[in-house]
């Protein structure tokens, strides 16, 4: 799209007006500066954002974050809130990897205490956490256990001995969306997920041991449990084949009903159902169940990592405790209450909407009733993983995000180069060497997988985070630098 | 070879052709599996019967590939040929032929309808399908 169609609202916010195309129901808004917009304008992501602005019941704006890039149907890095009564729910607006998300753990030790044992820790985690395409884990769920996981999320796993009760309050939605109904998940989806609990998968999913390099807000960081020179561990994965199948099943179902619902779409991947229809409700319940599966998956991985940590550090009498800082979903749909009027801010003006976040992270402000007591003063910890080998950030939610973006920010650096181009530009073995020269331990079975996730294939995370902070929709708390990267193919 | 793999920022596209619709469907599936680098475990051929009905021909191609992907995921197999007993605008019955695999180099999350092309051009059927990976 040519940038001349965009109106500048601030240095970090641009708008495509509603009259840009006849079928737009709301304007589209993009959080970016001019430099980043030029890059965004090179692919079809802004056209895709305009398509999204045509969805029935959409409220305020179709919103794009600075890490936006072209997807299939919906752009990746987008936020769409629809009216809960009259709007539509779209599986493509959430994505095939339902509740792909990030969990951050923190150790009480300092980097210099962990440093001599890093290789052993990385090796042990690589051995213990199953990773790679289609790789199953040790847990094989019976039908009854599967239903418990789908409806109970992380809590079902804590009840089965995977973790501590205190873990749950540090997870978005406490690791369980209550609308979940296992009956709405097909037996095909369940069979794909049966042996995948506790597995990392492949592609851009990874585990990373990190050093807390910078603290920007000491008071908030202290409450989050983060201190300069400390050590964190980041887990990035989702609902695996189960979530992919749920999305595939419901896109197919909805496509067959569009004519009956008199829904005309510019792209079939925007397939959607009225939220009030049986199909819309069934998808909401199935998607929530898949999201719960992802939280359960990250809970099992957390416990496997804790055991690996204990195995190595208990031998040398070091504190092997790993506490959860937070866990966020960045591909999800949630029923939330938001303020739709721009001028009023009183609780009674809150309206129920369904917020689709596709490659976007919830970032609730201080005093939000959905946050645990411990984070009431700070706002929600927001976890932004960088590309492999680059920094990750911990941010905190703000009031501006509640007012402007349905309490949402970016989700990562955002891909800017195809996997093929990345592989041609950098060899996996050279990249491995380059990362190791920077002191980063790399445990990845495949050089191909490594090259595809090369940092040059992604936007600059510092710039992406700089824009959301400058726009006021998040504030910086800490910067994390990788010490060891563990990924499967 | 009557398919090739094209690039897309976060995904990839398989472009295939065939003299018949049957050949086109089979070649698109072969392209999909070749693109994700199957590591075969055995030489023994495996057959899987599938039956699909869809709203139209384009959706039928997506549903056919999704079914092959599902069978591949739950059975740890990759398929390189499809023999059709029936193939209409909205229905198909086929036998997938493949082999057991150890793993793939890439993971396909889904077959998408986005920018899907399926048409007859100069007496040849051609298709372009985008995959989410």
Coordinates of C-alpha atoms in Angstrom, one line a residue:
Chain A
X1 CA 0.0 0.0 0.0
X2 CA 1.2 3.5 -0.8
X3 CA 1.9 5.4 2.4
X4 CA 0.2 8.6 1.0
X5 CA -3.1 7.1 2.1
X6 CA -2.0 7.1 5.8
X7 CA -2.8 10.1 8.1
X8 CA -0.3 10.9 10.9
X9 CA -1.9 11.0 14.3
X10 CA 1.4 11.2 16.3
X11 CA 5.0 10.4 15.4
X12 CA 4.3 6.8 16.4
X13 CA 0.7 6.3 15.3
X14 CA -0.8 6.4 11.7
X15 CA -4.3 5.9 10.5
X16 CA -5.9 4.6 7.3
X17 CA -9.3 6.4 7.3
X18 CA -12.6 4.6 7.0
X19 CA -13.3 6.1 3.6
X20 CA -10.2 4.5 2.1
X21 CA -12.4 1.6 1.0
X22 CA -16.1 1.4 0.9
X23 CA -16.4 -1.8 2.8
X24 CA -14.4 -0.6 5.9
X25 CA -16.5 -0.3 9.0
X26 CA -13.8 1.4 11.1
X27 CA -10.5 3.1 10.4
X28 CA -7.3 1.1 10.6
X29 CA -4.5 2.2 13.0
X30 CA -0.8 1.3 12.9
X31 CA 1.7 1.9 15.7
X32 CA 4.9 2.6 13.8
X33 CA 7.3 5.5 13.0
X34 CA 7.9 6.6 9.4
X35 CA 11.0 4.5 9.0
X36 CA 9.2 1.3 10.1
X37 CA 6.1 2.2 8.0
X38 CA 8.2 2.2 4.9
X39 CA 9.2 -1.4 5.6
X40 CA 5.7 -2.4 6.5
X41 CA 4.4 -0.8 3.3
X42 CA 6.6 -3.1 1.2
X43 CA 4.4 -6.2 1.8
X44 CA 0.6 -6.7 1.9
X45 CA 0.1 -6.3 5.6
X46 CA -1.6 -2.9 5.4
X47 CA -4.0 -4.2 2.7
X48 CA -4.7 -7.2 5.0
X49 CA -5.4 -4.8 7.9
X50 CA -7.9 -2.9 5.7
X51 CA -9.6 -6.3 5.0
X52 CA -9.9 -6.9 8.7
X53 CA -11.6 -3.5 9.2
X54 CA -14.6 -4.9 7.2
X55 CA -15.4 -7.6 9.8
X56 CA -18.9 -7.3 11.2
X57 CA -19.1 -5.8 14.7
X58 CA -15.6 -4.5 14.7
X59 CA -15.1 -1.8 17.3
X60 CA -13.1 1.4 17.2
X61 CA -10.2 0.4 14.9
X62 CA -8.4 -2.5 13.2
X63 CA -5.1 -2.2 15.0
X64 CA -1.6 -3.1 13.9
X65 CA 1.5 -3.2 16.1
X66 CA 5.0 -2.2 14.9
X67 CA 6.0 -5.9 14.5
X68 CA 3.1 -6.4 11.9
X69 CA 4.0 -8.5 8.9
X70 CA 2.0 -10.2 6.1
X71 CA 0.1 -13.2 7.1
X72 CA -2.6 -15.3 5.4
X73 CA -5.8 -13.3 5.7
X74 CA -5.2 -11.4 8.9
X75 CA -1.9 -9.7 9.3
X76 CA 0.4 -11.0 12.1
X77 CA 0.7 -8.3 14.8
X78 CA -3.0 -7.3 14.7
X79 CA -5.8 -6.6 17.2
X80 CA -9.5 -6.8 16.4
X81 CA -12.2 -6.3 19.0
X82 CA -15.8 -7.1 18.1
X83 CA -19.1 -6.5 19.8
X84 CA -20.0 -9.5 21.9
X85 CA -23.6 -9.4 20.8
X86 CA -23.4 -8.5 17.1
X87 CA -19.9 -9.3 16.1
X88 CA -18.2 -12.2 14.4
X89 CA -15.5 -14.5 15.7
X90 CA -12.8 -15.5 13.2
X91 CA -10.3 -18.5 13.7
X92 CA -7.9 -16.8 11.2
X93 CA -7.9 -13.7 13.5
X94 CA -6.4 -15.9 16.3
X95 CA -4.2 -18.1 14.1
X96 CA -3.5 -21.8 13.7
X97 CA -1.1 -22.0 16.7
X98 CA -3.8 -21.1 19.3
X99 CA -2.2 -19.6 22.4
X100 CA 1.3 -19.6 21.0
X101 CA 2.8 -17.7 23.9
X102 CA 5.7 -17.0 26.2
X103 CA 6.4 -17.9 29.8
X104 CA 9.3 -16.3 31.8
X105 CA 10.9 -18.0 34.8
X106 CA 13.4 -16.4 37.2
X107 CA 16.2 -17.9 39.2
X108 CA 17.3 -16.3 42.6
X109 CA 20.9 -16.8 41.4
X110 CA 23.1 -14.2 39.7
X111 CA 24.7 -14.7 36.3
X112 CA 28.2 -15.2 37.7
X113 CA 26.9 -18.1 39.9
X114 CA 25.2 -19.9 37.0
X115 CA 27.8 -19.2 34.4
X116 CA 30.2 -22.1 35.1
X117 CA 27.2 -24.5 34.8
X118 CA 25.5 -23.1 31.7
X119 CA 26.7 -25.7 29.3
X120 CA 25.5 -28.5 31.6
X121 CA 22.1 -26.7 32.1
X122 CA 21.6 -26.2 28.4
X123 CA 22.5 -29.9 27.6
X124 CA 20.2 -31.2 30.3
X125 CA 17.3 -29.1 29.1
X126 CA 17.9 -30.2 25.5
X127 CA 17.9 -33.8 26.6
X128 CA 14.8 -33.6 28.8
X129 CA 12.4 -31.3 26.8
X130 CA 11.3 -33.1 23.7
X131 CA 11.6 -30.8 20.6
X132 CA 11.4 -31.0 16.9
X133 CA 8.7 -31.6 14.2
X134 CA 6.1 -34.0 15.3
X135 CA 8.1 -35.1 18.3
X136 CA 5.9 -36.6 21.0
X137 CA 6.6 -36.5 24.7
X138 CA 6.4 -39.1 27.5
X139 CA 2.9 -38.2 28.5
X140 CA 0.2 -40.1 26.5
X141 CA -3.2 -38.7 27.5
X142 CA -6.3 -41.0 27.8
X143 CA -9.6 -39.5 26.6
X144 CA -10.5 -38.6 30.1
X145 CA -7.2 -37.0 30.8
X146 CA -7.3 -35.0 27.5
X147 CA -10.7 -33.6 28.5
X148 CA -9.4 -32.6 31.9
X149 CA -6.5 -30.8 30.3
X150 CA -8.7 -29.1 27.7
X151 CA -11.1 -27.8 30.3
X152 CA -8.7 -27.3 33.2
X153 CA -5.6 -25.9 31.5
X154 CA -2.5 -25.4 33.6
X155 CA -4.6 -26.0 36.8
X156 CA -5.3 -29.6 35.7
X157 CA -1.5 -30.2 35.4
X158 CA -0.7 -28.6 38.8
X159 CA -3.4 -30.8 40.3
X160 CA -1.6 -33.8 38.7
X161 CA 1.7 -32.8 40.3
X162 CA 3.2 -30.6 37.6
X163 CA 4.1 -27.5 39.5
X164 CA 2.9 -25.4 42.5
X165 CA -0.5 -23.9 43.2
X166 CA 1.3 -20.5 43.4
X167 CA 2.3 -20.9 39.7
X168 CA -1.3 -20.4 38.6
X169 CA -1.8 -16.8 39.7
X170 CA 1.2 -15.7 37.5
X171 CA -0.4 -17.0 34.3
X172 CA -2.7 -14.9 32.0
X173 CA -6.2 -16.0 32.8
X174 CA -4.7 -18.2 35.5
X175 CA -3.8 -20.6 32.7
X176 CA -7.5 -21.5 32.0
X177 CA -10.2 -19.9 29.9
X178 CA -13.4 -20.9 31.5
X179 CA -15.5 -21.0 28.3
X180 CA -13.6 -24.1 27.2
X181 CA -15.6 -27.2 26.3
X182 CA -13.7 -30.4 25.3
X183 CA -16.8 -31.6 23.4
X184 CA -16.3 -28.9 20.8
X185 CA -12.8 -30.2 20.0
X186 CA -12.8 -32.8 17.3
X187 CA -11.4 -36.3 18.0
X188 CA -8.9 -35.6 15.2
X189 CA -7.5 -32.6 17.1
X190 CA -7.4 -34.6 20.3
X191 CA -5.5 -37.4 18.6
X192 CA -2.9 -34.9 17.2
X193 CA -2.4 -33.6 20.7
X194 CA -2.4 -36.9 22.6
X195 CA 1.3 -37.2 23.0
X196 CA 2.3 -33.6 22.5
X197 CA 1.9 -32.2 26.0
X198 CA 5.3 -31.0 27.3
X199 CA 6.9 -30.7 23.9
X200 CA 8.4 -27.6 22.4
X201 CA 7.9 -28.2 18.7
X202 CA 10.0 -26.5 16.0
X203 CA 10.1 -23.4 13.8
X204 CA 10.3 -20.2 15.9
X205 CA 9.6 -22.0 19.2
X206 CA 12.5 -22.1 21.6
X207 CA 13.8 -22.1 25.2
X208 CA 16.3 -19.5 26.2
X209 CA 18.5 -19.0 29.3
X210 CA 19.0 -15.3 29.7
X211 CA 20.9 -12.7 31.7
X212 CA 19.0 -9.6 33.0
X213 CA 21.1 -7.0 31.3
X214 CA 19.3 -3.8 32.0
X215 CA 16.6 -2.6 34.5
X216 CA 14.6 0.4 33.4
X217 CA 12.1 0.6 36.2
X218 CA 13.6 -0.6 39.5
X219 CA 10.4 -0.5 41.5
X220 CA 8.4 -2.6 39.0
X221 CA 11.3 -4.9 38.3
X222 CA 11.6 -5.7 42.0
X223 CA 7.9 -6.7 42.2
X224 CA 8.4 -8.8 39.0
X225 CA 11.3 -10.5 40.8
X226 CA 13.9 -9.2 38.4
X227 CA 17.3 -7.8 39.3
X228 CA 20.2 -6.6 37.2
X229 CA 22.7 -9.5 36.6
X230 CA 20.0 -12.1 37.4
X231 CA 19.0 -15.1 35.3
X232 CA 15.7 -15.8 33.6
X233 CA 14.5 -18.7 31.4
X234 CA 12.0 -18.1 28.6
X235 CA 9.7 -20.7 27.1
X236 CA 8.1 -19.9 23.7
X237 CA 5.6 -22.5 22.4
X238 CA 1.9 -23.1 21.9
X239 CA -0.9 -25.7 21.5
X240 CA 1.0 -27.8 18.9
X241 CA -0.9 -30.0 16.4
X242 CA -4.1 -29.9 18.5
X243 CA -4.5 -26.1 18.1
X244 CA -3.6 -26.3 14.4
X245 CA -6.4 -28.9 13.9
X246 CA -9.0 -26.9 15.9
X247 CA -8.4 -23.9 13.6
X248 CA -8.5 -26.0 10.4
X249 CA -11.7 -27.7 11.5
X250 CA -13.5 -24.5 12.2
X251 CA -12.3 -22.5 9.2
X252 CA -13.8 -25.4 7.1
X253 CA -17.0 -25.5 9.0
X254 CA -17.5 -21.7 8.8
X255 CA -16.7 -21.5 5.1
X256 CA -19.7 -23.8 4.4
X257 CA -22.0 -21.5 6.3
X258 CA -21.0 -18.0 5.1
X259 CA -23.7 -17.9 2.5
X260 CA -26.4 -18.8 5.0
X261 CA -25.1 -16.0 7.3
X262 CA -24.9 -13.6 4.4
X263 CA -21.3 -12.9 5.1
X264 CA -19.2 -11.8 2.1
X265 CA -15.5 -11.7 2.7
X266 CA -12.5 -10.3 0.7
X267 CA -10.4 -13.3 1.7
X268 CA -11.5 -16.8 2.7
X269 CA -9.0 -17.0 5.5
X270 CA -11.2 -14.3 7.2
X271 CA -13.9 -17.0 7.5
X272 CA -15.9 -16.2 10.6
X273 CA -19.2 -16.9 12.4
X274 CA -21.6 -14.7 14.2
X275 CA -20.7 -14.9 17.9
X276 CA -24.3 -15.6 18.6
X277 CA -24.5 -18.6 16.3
X278 CA -24.0 -22.2 17.5
X279 CA -20.9 -22.5 15.3
X280 CA -19.4 -19.2 16.7
X281 CA -20.0 -20.4 20.2
X282 CA -18.6 -23.8 19.5
X283 CA -15.4 -22.3 18.0
X284 CA -15.1 -20.0 21.1
X285 CA -15.3 -23.1 23.3
X286 CA -12.9 -25.2 21.2
X287 CA -10.4 -22.3 20.8
X288 CA -10.5 -21.8 24.6
X289 CA -9.9 -25.5 25.1
X290 CA -6.9 -25.4 22.7
X291 CA -5.6 -22.3 24.6
X292 CA -5.9 -24.3 27.8
X293 CA -3.9 -27.1 26.2
X294 CA -1.1 -24.6 25.4
X295 CA -1.0 -23.4 29.0
X296 CA -0.9 -27.0 30.2
X297 CA 1.9 -27.6 27.7
X298 CA 4.0 -24.7 29.0
X299 CA 3.2 -25.9 32.6
X300 CA 4.7 -29.4 31.8
X301 CA 7.7 -27.8 30.1
X302 CA 8.2 -25.6 33.2
X303 CA 8.3 -28.6 35.4
X304 CA 10.7 -30.5 33.2
X305 CA 13.0 -27.5 33.1
X306 CA 12.8 -27.2 36.9
X307 CA 13.8 -30.8 37.3
X308 CA 16.7 -30.3 34.8
X309 CA 17.8 -27.2 36.8
X310 CA 17.6 -29.2 40.1
X311 CA 19.6 -32.1 38.7
X312 CA 22.5 -29.9 37.7
X313 CA 22.5 -27.3 40.5
X314 CA 21.6 -29.5 43.5
X315 CA 24.9 -31.3 43.0
X316 CA 26.8 -28.2 43.7
X317 CA 24.5 -27.0 46.4
X318 CA 23.1 -24.0 44.5
X319 CA 19.5 -22.8 44.8
X320 CA 17.7 -24.4 42.0
X321 CA 14.4 -22.7 42.5
X322 CA 12.7 -21.3 39.4
X323 CA 9.6 -19.0 39.9
X324 CA 7.2 -17.9 37.3
X325 CA 7.3 -14.2 36.4
X326 CA 4.4 -14.4 34.0
X327 CA 2.9 -16.3 31.1
X328 CA 1.2 -14.5 28.1
X329 CA -0.8 -15.8 25.1
X330 CA 0.0 -13.9 21.9
X331 CA -2.5 -15.8 19.6
X332 CA -5.8 -15.9 21.3
X333 CA -9.4 -14.6 21.5
X334 CA -10.8 -13.4 24.8
X335 CA -14.0 -12.0 26.1
X336 CA -13.0 -8.9 28.0
X337 CA -14.6 -5.7 29.2
X338 CA -13.3 -2.5 27.5
X339 CA -14.1 1.1 27.3
X340 CA -15.5 2.0 23.9
X341 CA -16.3 5.6 24.5
X342 CA -13.1 7.8 24.2
X343 CA -14.2 10.4 26.7
X344 CA -15.6 8.3 29.6
X345 CA -13.4 6.2 31.8
X346 CA -15.8 5.1 34.5
X347 CA -16.2 1.3 35.2
X348 CA -19.9 1.4 34.2
X349 CA -19.0 2.3 30.7
X350 CA -17.1 -0.9 30.1
X351 CA -18.6 -3.1 27.4
X352 CA -18.0 -6.8 26.7
X353 CA -16.1 -7.4 23.5
X354 CA -14.3 -10.4 22.0
X355 CA -10.7 -9.3 21.4
X356 CA -8.8 -11.3 18.7
X357 CA -5.0 -11.0 19.3
X358 CA -3.0 -12.5 16.5
X359 CA 0.7 -11.9 17.1
X360 CA -0.2 -9.4 19.8
X361 CA 0.1 -9.5 23.6
X362 CA -2.3 -8.5 26.3
X363 CA -1.0 -5.6 28.4
X364 CA -3.4 -4.8 31.1
X365 CA -2.9 -1.6 33.2
X366 CA -2.4 -1.3 36.9
X367 CA -5.5 -2.0 39.1
X368 CA -7.1 -4.2 36.4
X369 CA -9.4 -6.7 38.2
X370 CA -8.0 -9.6 36.1
X371 CA -4.5 -9.1 37.4
X372 CA -3.2 -11.0 40.5
X373 CA -2.8 -9.0 43.7
X374 CA 1.0 -8.9 43.3
X375 CA 0.8 -7.0 40.0
X376 CA -2.1 -4.7 40.9
X377 CA 0.3 -1.8 41.4
X378 CA 2.6 -2.5 38.4
X379 CA 0.3 -3.5 35.7
X380 CA 0.7 -6.8 33.8
X381 CA 4.2 -8.1 33.0
X382 CA 4.4 -8.2 29.2
X383 CA 6.9 -10.6 27.7
X384 CA 8.4 -9.7 24.3
X385 CA 10.8 -12.4 23.0
X386 CA 13.4 -11.2 20.5
X387 CA 14.6 -13.2 17.6
X388 CA 17.2 -15.9 18.4
X389 CA 20.4 -14.4 19.8
X390 CA 19.0 -10.9 20.3
X391 CA 17.5 -9.2 23.3
X392 CA 14.1 -9.9 24.8
X393 CA 12.1 -7.4 26.9
X394 CA 9.9 -7.4 29.9
X395 CA 7.4 -4.5 29.7
X396 CA 4.4 -3.5 31.8
X397 CA 0.9 -2.7 30.8
X398 CA -0.4 0.9 30.8
X399 CA -3.6 2.9 31.0
X400 CA -3.0 4.2 27.5
X401 CA -3.1 0.6 26.1
X402 CA -6.5 0.1 27.8
X403 CA -7.8 3.3 26.2
X404 CA -6.3 2.9 22.7
X405 CA -5.5 -0.8 22.0
X406 CA -7.9 -2.9 24.1
X407 CA -5.0 -3.4 26.5
X408 CA -2.6 -4.8 23.9
X409 CA 1.0 -4.4 22.6
X410 CA 3.4 -6.1 20.2
X411 CA 4.5 -9.7 20.5
X412 CA 8.1 -9.9 19.2
X413 CA 10.4 -8.6 16.6
X414 CA 8.2 -9.6 13.6
X415 CA 9.6 -11.5 10.6
X416 CA 10.8 -9.5 7.6
X417 CA 12.5 -12.1 5.5
X418 CA 11.2 -15.5 4.2
X419 CA 12.8 -18.6 5.7
X420 CA 14.3 -19.4 2.2
X421 CA 15.9 -16.0 1.9
X422 CA 17.3 -16.3 5.4
X423 CA 18.9 -19.7 4.6
X424 CA 20.4 -18.2 1.4
X425 CA 21.7 -15.2 3.3
X426 CA 23.3 -17.0 6.2
X427 CA 24.5 -20.5 6.7
X428 CA 23.4 -22.3 9.9
X429 CA 26.9 -23.4 10.7
X430 CA 28.3 -19.8 10.3
X431 CA 25.4 -18.5 12.5
X432 CA 26.1 -21.1 15.1
X433 CA 29.7 -20.0 15.2
X434 CA 28.8 -16.3 15.2
X435 CA 26.4 -16.8 18.2
X436 CA 29.0 -18.9 20.1
X437 CA 31.6 -16.2 19.5
X438 CA 29.2 -13.8 21.3
X439 CA 29.2 -16.3 24.2
X440 CA 25.7 -17.7 23.4
X441 CA 25.5 -21.5 23.8
X442 CA 23.4 -23.0 20.9
X443 CA 21.7 -26.3 21.2
X444 CA 19.7 -26.9 18.0
X445 CA 19.7 -30.2 16.1
X446 CA 19.5 -28.7 12.6
X447 CA 21.6 -26.0 11.0
X448 CA 18.7 -25.4 8.6
X449 CA 16.4 -24.6 11.5
X450 CA 19.0 -22.3 12.9
X451 CA 19.5 -20.3 9.7
X452 CA 15.7 -19.9 9.2
X453 CA 15.5 -18.1 12.5
X454 CA 18.6 -15.9 12.0
X455 CA 18.3 -12.5 13.6
X456 CA 18.6 -10.8 10.2
X457 CA 15.3 -12.4 9.2
X458 CA 13.5 -10.3 11.8
X459 CA 12.9 -6.6 12.5
X460 CA 15.0 -4.9 15.1
X461 CA 13.4 -5.7 18.5
X462 CA 14.9 -2.5 20.1
X463 CA 13.0 -0.4 17.5
X464 CA 9.8 -2.4 17.9
X465 CA 9.8 -2.0 21.6
X466 CA 11.0 1.6 21.3
X467 CA 7.8 2.5 19.3
X468 CA 5.3 0.9 21.7
X469 CA 7.0 2.6 24.6
X470 CA 7.1 5.9 22.9
X471 CA 3.4 5.5 22.0
X472 CA 2.7 4.9 25.7
X473 CA 1.0 1.5 25.3
X474 CA 3.7 -0.2 27.4
X475 CA 6.6 0.8 29.6
X476 CA 10.0 -0.8 29.7
X477 CA 11.0 -2.8 32.8
X478 CA 13.9 -5.0 31.8
X479 CA 16.1 -6.1 28.9
X480 CA 17.2 -9.8 28.8
X481 CA 20.3 -11.0 26.9
X482 CA 20.5 -14.6 25.7
X483 CA 23.1 -16.9 27.3
X484 CA 21.9 -20.2 25.8
X485 CA 19.3 -21.0 23.1
X486 CA 17.7 -24.4 22.9
X487 CA 15.5 -25.2 19.9
X488 CA 14.3 -28.2 18.0
X489 CA 15.0 -28.1 14.3
Chain B
X1 CA 8.8 -32.5 -11.4
X2 CA 5.6 -30.5 -11.9
X3 CA 5.6 -28.4 -8.7
X4 CA 7.8 -25.7 -7.2
X5 CA 8.1 -24.1 -3.8
X6 CA 7.8 -20.3 -3.7
X7 CA 8.5 -18.0 -0.8
X8 CA 6.4 -15.8 1.4
X9 CA 7.4 -13.8 4.5
X10 CA 6.3 -16.2 7.2
X11 CA 5.0 -19.0 5.1
X12 CA 5.6 -20.8 1.8
X13 CA 3.7 -21.5 -1.4
X14 CA 3.5 -24.6 -3.5
X15 CA 2.8 -24.0 -7.2
X16 CA 1.9 -27.2 -9.1
X17 CA 0.4 -28.3 -12.4
X18 CA -1.1 -31.4 -14.0
X19 CA -2.7 -32.5 -17.2
X20 CA -5.7 -33.7 -15.2
X21 CA -7.2 -32.5 -12.0
X22 CA -6.2 -35.8 -10.4
X23 CA -2.6 -35.2 -11.3
X24 CA -2.8 -31.6 -10.0
X25 CA -4.1 -32.7 -6.6
X26 CA -1.5 -35.4 -6.4
X27 CA 1.4 -33.1 -7.4
X28 CA 0.4 -30.3 -5.0
X29 CA 0.4 -32.9 -2.2
X30 CA 3.8 -34.2 -3.3
X31 CA 5.1 -30.6 -3.3
X32 CA 3.8 -30.0 0.2
X33 CA 5.6 -33.0 1.6
X34 CA 8.8 -32.4 -0.3
X35 CA 8.9 -28.8 0.9
X36 CA 9.1 -29.9 4.6
X37 CA 11.9 -32.4 4.1
X38 CA 10.7 -35.8 5.1
X39 CA 13.3 -38.1 6.7
X40 CA 12.0 -41.5 5.7
X41 CA 12.3 -44.4 8.2
X42 CA 11.5 -47.3 5.9
X43 CA 11.1 -48.2 2.2
X44 CA 7.9 -50.0 2.8
X45 CA 4.9 -48.5 1.0
X46 CA 1.9 -47.5 3.0
X47 CA -1.7 -46.8 1.8
X48 CA -4.3 -44.7 3.4
X49 CA -7.9 -44.3 2.1
X50 CA -9.5 -40.9 2.4
X51 CA -12.9 -39.5 1.6
X52 CA -13.7 -35.8 1.6
X53 CA -16.6 -33.5 0.6
X54 CA -16.3 -29.7 0.4
X55 CA -18.2 -26.6 -0.7
X56 CA -16.3 -26.2 -4.0
X57 CA -13.2 -27.3 -5.9
X58 CA -10.8 -24.8 -4.3
X59 CA -12.0 -25.8 -0.8
X60 CA -11.7 -29.4 -1.8
X61 CA -8.0 -28.9 -2.6
X62 CA -7.4 -27.3 0.7
X63 CA -9.4 -30.0 2.6
X64 CA -7.5 -32.7 0.7
X65 CA -4.1 -31.4 1.7
X66 CA -5.3 -30.8 5.2
X67 CA -6.4 -34.4 5.4
X68 CA -3.0 -35.6 4.1
X69 CA -1.3 -33.5 6.7
X70 CA -3.6 -34.9 9.4
X71 CA -2.9 -38.5 8.4
X72 CA 0.8 -37.7 8.2
X73 CA 0.8 -36.2 11.7
X74 CA -1.0 -38.9 13.5
X75 CA 0.6 -41.8 11.6
X76 CA 4.2 -40.4 11.2
X77 CA 4.0 -40.8 7.4
X78 CA 4.7 -38.8 4.3
X79 CA 2.8 -39.3 1.0
X80 CA 4.1 -38.9 -2.5
X81 CA 1.2 -40.1 -4.6
X82 CA -2.6 -40.0 -4.6
X83 CA -4.7 -42.4 -6.7
X84 CA -8.3 -41.1 -7.1
X85 CA -11.3 -43.3 -7.2
X86 CA -13.5 -40.3 -7.4
X87 CA -12.9 -36.6 -7.9
X88 CA -15.7 -34.1 -8.6
X89 CA -16.1 -30.4 -7.9
X90 CA -17.0 -31.1 -4.3
X91 CA -16.1 -34.7 -3.5
X92 CA -13.2 -37.0 -3.6
X93 CA -12.2 -40.5 -2.7
X94 CA -8.5 -41.4 -2.9
X95 CA -5.8 -43.7 -1.8
X96 CA -2.6 -41.9 -0.5
X97 CA 0.6 -43.7 -1.0
X98 CA 3.6 -43.0 1.2
X99 CA 6.2 -44.3 3.7
X100 CA 6.9 -44.1 7.4
X101 CA 9.0 -41.1 8.5
X102 CA 11.4 -40.4 11.4
X103 CA 10.7 -36.7 11.2
X104 CA 10.3 -33.6 8.9
X105 CA 12.7 -30.7 8.7
X106 CA 9.8 -28.2 8.9
X107 CA 6.4 -28.2 10.5
X108 CA 3.3 -27.1 8.6
X109 CA 0.8 -25.6 10.9
X110 CA -2.0 -25.5 8.3
X111 CA -3.0 -25.4 4.6
X112 CA -4.6 -22.0 4.0
X113 CA -7.2 -20.6 1.6
X114 CA -5.2 -17.3 1.3
X115 CA -4.3 -16.3 -2.3
X116 CA -5.3 -19.8 -3.4
X117 CA -5.2 -20.3 -7.2
X118 CA -6.8 -23.2 -9.0
X119 CA -7.5 -22.8 -12.7
X120 CA -7.2 -24.5 -16.1
X121 CA -4.7 -22.6 -18.3
X122 CA -3.6 -23.7 -21.8
X123 CA -5.0 -27.2 -21.3
X124 CA -3.2 -27.6 -18.0
X125 CA -4.5 -27.4 -14.5
X126 CA -2.5 -25.1 -12.2
X127 CA -2.7 -24.4 -8.5
X128 CA -0.9 -22.2 -5.9
X129 CA -1.4 -23.0 -2.2
X130 CA 0.0 -21.1 0.7
X131 CA 1.0 -23.0 3.9
X132 CA 1.3 -21.6 7.4
X133 CA 4.6 -22.8 8.9

